[in-house]
Tab-separated table of C-alpha atoms in Angstrom:
chain	number	residue	atom	x	y	z
P	20	UNK	CA	-46.217	36.568	-1.017
P	21	UNK	CA	-43.676	37.097	1.706
P	22	UNK	CA	-42.928	40.473	3.363
P	23	UNK	CA	-41.606	41.601	6.675
P	24	UNK	CA	-43.304	45.263	6.799
P	25	UNK	CA	-45.319	45.657	4.139
P	26	UNK	CA	-46.311	46.526	3.969
P	27	UNK	CA	-44.989	46.092	6.857
P	28	UNK	CA	-42.856	45.899	4.786
P	29	UNK	CA	-40.697	45.037	7.656
P	30	UNK	CA	-37.018	44.326	8.000
P	31	UNK	CA	-36.013	47.354	6.001
P	32	UNK	CA	-33.621	48.829	8.540
P	33	UNK	CA	-30.329	47.632	7.150
P	34	UNK	CA	-28.761	46.176	4.032
P	35	UNK	CA	-28.470	42.857	5.888
P	36	UNK	CA	-32.219	42.780	6.467
P	37	UNK	CA	-32.865	43.683	2.843
P	38	UNK	CA	-30.681	40.760	1.735
P	39	UNK	CA	-32.772	38.351	3.831
P	40	UNK	CA	-35.968	39.033	1.902
P	41	UNK	CA	-37.824	35.835	1.011
P	42	UNK	CA	-38.492	34.841	-2.584
P	43	UNK	CA	-41.053	37.121	-4.210
P	44	UNK	CA	-40.230	40.111	-2.010
P	45	UNK	CA	-37.992	43.076	-2.681
P	46	UNK	CA	-37.192	45.467	0.169
P	47	UNK	CA	-35.560	48.837	-0.342
P	48	UNK	CA	-34.361	50.759	2.742
P	49	UNK	CA	-35.026	54.466	2.183
P	50	UNK	CA	-33.964	56.106	5.449
P	51	UNK	CA	-33.036	55.245	9.040
P	52	UNK	CA	-32.464	57.758	11.824
P	53	UNK	CA	-31.812	57.435	15.543
P	54	UNK	CA	-34.848	59.325	16.802
P	55	UNK	CA	-36.571	59.715	19.220
P	56	UNK	CA	-34.243	58.943	22.141
P	57	UNK	CA	-33.800	55.172	22.447
P	58	UNK	CA	-35.599	54.456	19.172
P	59	UNK	CA	-34.800	54.121	15.497
P	60	UNK	CA	-37.202	55.434	12.852
P	61	UNK	CA	-36.954	53.446	9.634
P	62	UNK	CA	-38.653	54.132	6.291
P	63	UNK	CA	-38.698	51.536	3.540
P	64	UNK	CA	-40.364	50.321	0.378
P	65	UNK	CA	-41.626	46.746	0.064
P	66	UNK	CA	-42.623	45.094	-3.197
P	67	UNK	CA	-44.420	41.744	-3.011
P	68	UNK	CA	-45.136	39.517	-5.991
P	69	UNK	CA	-48.688	38.202	-6.410
P	70	UNK	CA	-49.303	35.118	-4.302
P	71	UNK	CA	-46.439	35.737	-1.851
P	72	UNK	CA	-46.623	36.572	1.887
P	73	UNK	CA	-44.349	37.865	4.621
P	74	UNK	CA	-45.127	35.177	7.167
P	75	UNK	CA	-46.239	36.019	10.703
P	76	UNK	CA	-43.796	38.381	12.404
P	77	UNK	CA	-43.584	41.206	14.963
P	78	UNK	CA	-41.798	44.551	15.405
P	79	UNK	CA	-40.541	46.093	18.683
P	80	UNK	CA	-42.492	49.273	17.972
P	81	UNK	CA	-45.213	50.701	15.773
P	82	UNK	CA	-45.452	50.326	11.993
P	83	UNK	CA	-47.516	52.630	9.835
P	84	UNK	CA	-47.728	52.546	6.083
P	85	UNK	CA	-49.390	53.366	2.791
P	86	UNK	CA	-50.175	51.016	-0.097
P	87	UNK	CA	-48.850	52.467	-3.357
P	88	UNK	CA	-49.923	49.729	-5.779
P	89	UNK	CA	-51.606	46.331	-5.843
P	90	UNK	CA	-53.773	44.678	-3.221
P	91	UNK	CA	-52.933	42.858	0.022
P	92	UNK	CA	-54.623	40.926	2.783
P	93	UNK	CA	-53.397	42.341	6.120
P	94	UNK	CA	-53.678	39.851	8.958
P	95	UNK	CA	-53.085	41.324	12.431
P	96	UNK	CA	-53.520	39.154	15.516
P	97	UNK	CA	-56.610	40.210	17.481
P	98	UNK	CA	-58.087	42.225	14.592
P	99	UNK	CA	-60.330	41.328	11.651
P	100	UNK	CA	-58.406	40.668	8.430
P	101	UNK	CA	-58.349	43.693	6.111
P	102	UNK	CA	-58.081	43.857	2.342
P	103	UNK	CA	-56.026	46.916	1.385
P	104	UNK	CA	-55.520	48.453	-2.043
P	105	UNK	CA	-53.573	51.381	-3.494
P	106	UNK	CA	-54.405	54.520	-1.525
P	107	UNK	CA	-55.136	52.711	1.756
P	108	UNK	CA	-53.072	53.223	4.895
P	109	UNK	CA	-52.517	50.962	7.885
P	110	UNK	CA	-51.141	50.884	11.438
P	111	UNK	CA	-49.763	47.827	13.209
P	112	UNK	CA	-49.451	48.135	16.995
P	113	UNK	CA	-46.117	47.421	18.702
P	114	UNK	CA	-45.517	43.694	19.181
P	115	UNK	CA	-48.617	42.605	17.230
P	116	UNK	CA	-48.079	39.422	15.208
P	117	UNK	CA	-49.032	40.082	11.599
P	118	UNK	CA	-48.743	38.831	8.027
P	119	UNK	CA	-49.228	40.489	4.663
P	120	UNK	CA	-50.277	38.569	1.568
P	121	UNK	CA	-50.316	39.926	-1.977
P	122	UNK	CA	-53.742	38.968	-3.341
P	123	UNK	CA	-53.937	40.993	-6.536
P	124	UNK	CA	-52.735	40.303	-10.053
P	125	UNK	CA	-49.914	42.889	-9.892
P	126	UNK	CA	-47.087	43.232	-7.367
P	127	UNK	CA	-48.122	45.011	-4.170
P	128	UNK	CA	-45.986	48.020	-3.231
P	129	UNK	CA	-46.074	49.877	0.062
P	130	UNK	CA	-44.055	52.397	2.026
P	131	UNK	CA	-43.781	51.719	5.750
P	132	UNK	CA	-42.388	53.722	8.648
P	133	UNK	CA	-41.265	51.885	11.773
P	134	UNK	CA	-40.503	53.513	15.125
P	135	UNK	CA	-38.768	50.737	17.038
P	136	UNK	CA	-36.569	50.073	20.051
P	137	UNK	CA	-33.079	50.511	18.618
P	138	UNK	CA	-31.646	47.765	20.853
P	139	UNK	CA	-33.833	45.098	19.215
P	140	UNK	CA	-34.077	43.638	15.705
P	141	UNK	CA	-36.481	45.465	13.394
P	142	UNK	CA	-38.513	42.277	12.848
P	143	UNK	CA	-38.729	38.843	14.457
P	144	UNK	CA	-40.708	35.743	13.509
P	145	UNK	CA	-43.947	35.488	15.529
P	146	UNK	CA	-43.949	32.862	18.244
């Protein structure tokens, strides 16, 4: 499964980012506002087919989210891997490399909110 903020779900900030979704991932931007000063707050829905993953990536700000359906393995650099299911929430610190893998038998769905530096891309591949 491939996502960019689930869950994370990442890369939901613009139609261009939504078009770049890897195979097995559907991203739907829901809202983007310039707030607070110097930042953009982006809300989006990510749907990840079973067996797909986002690939390791980072965000220039915090990501927080809620799993609506399915089950994922959340891998965040410097933290133990977490298995999340519908009803679970998560927080990814600014700049933390992370990956999300759909591990259930149904597509994983999550809503994420990003508060990121508006002068930088919403998501970047991890180095």
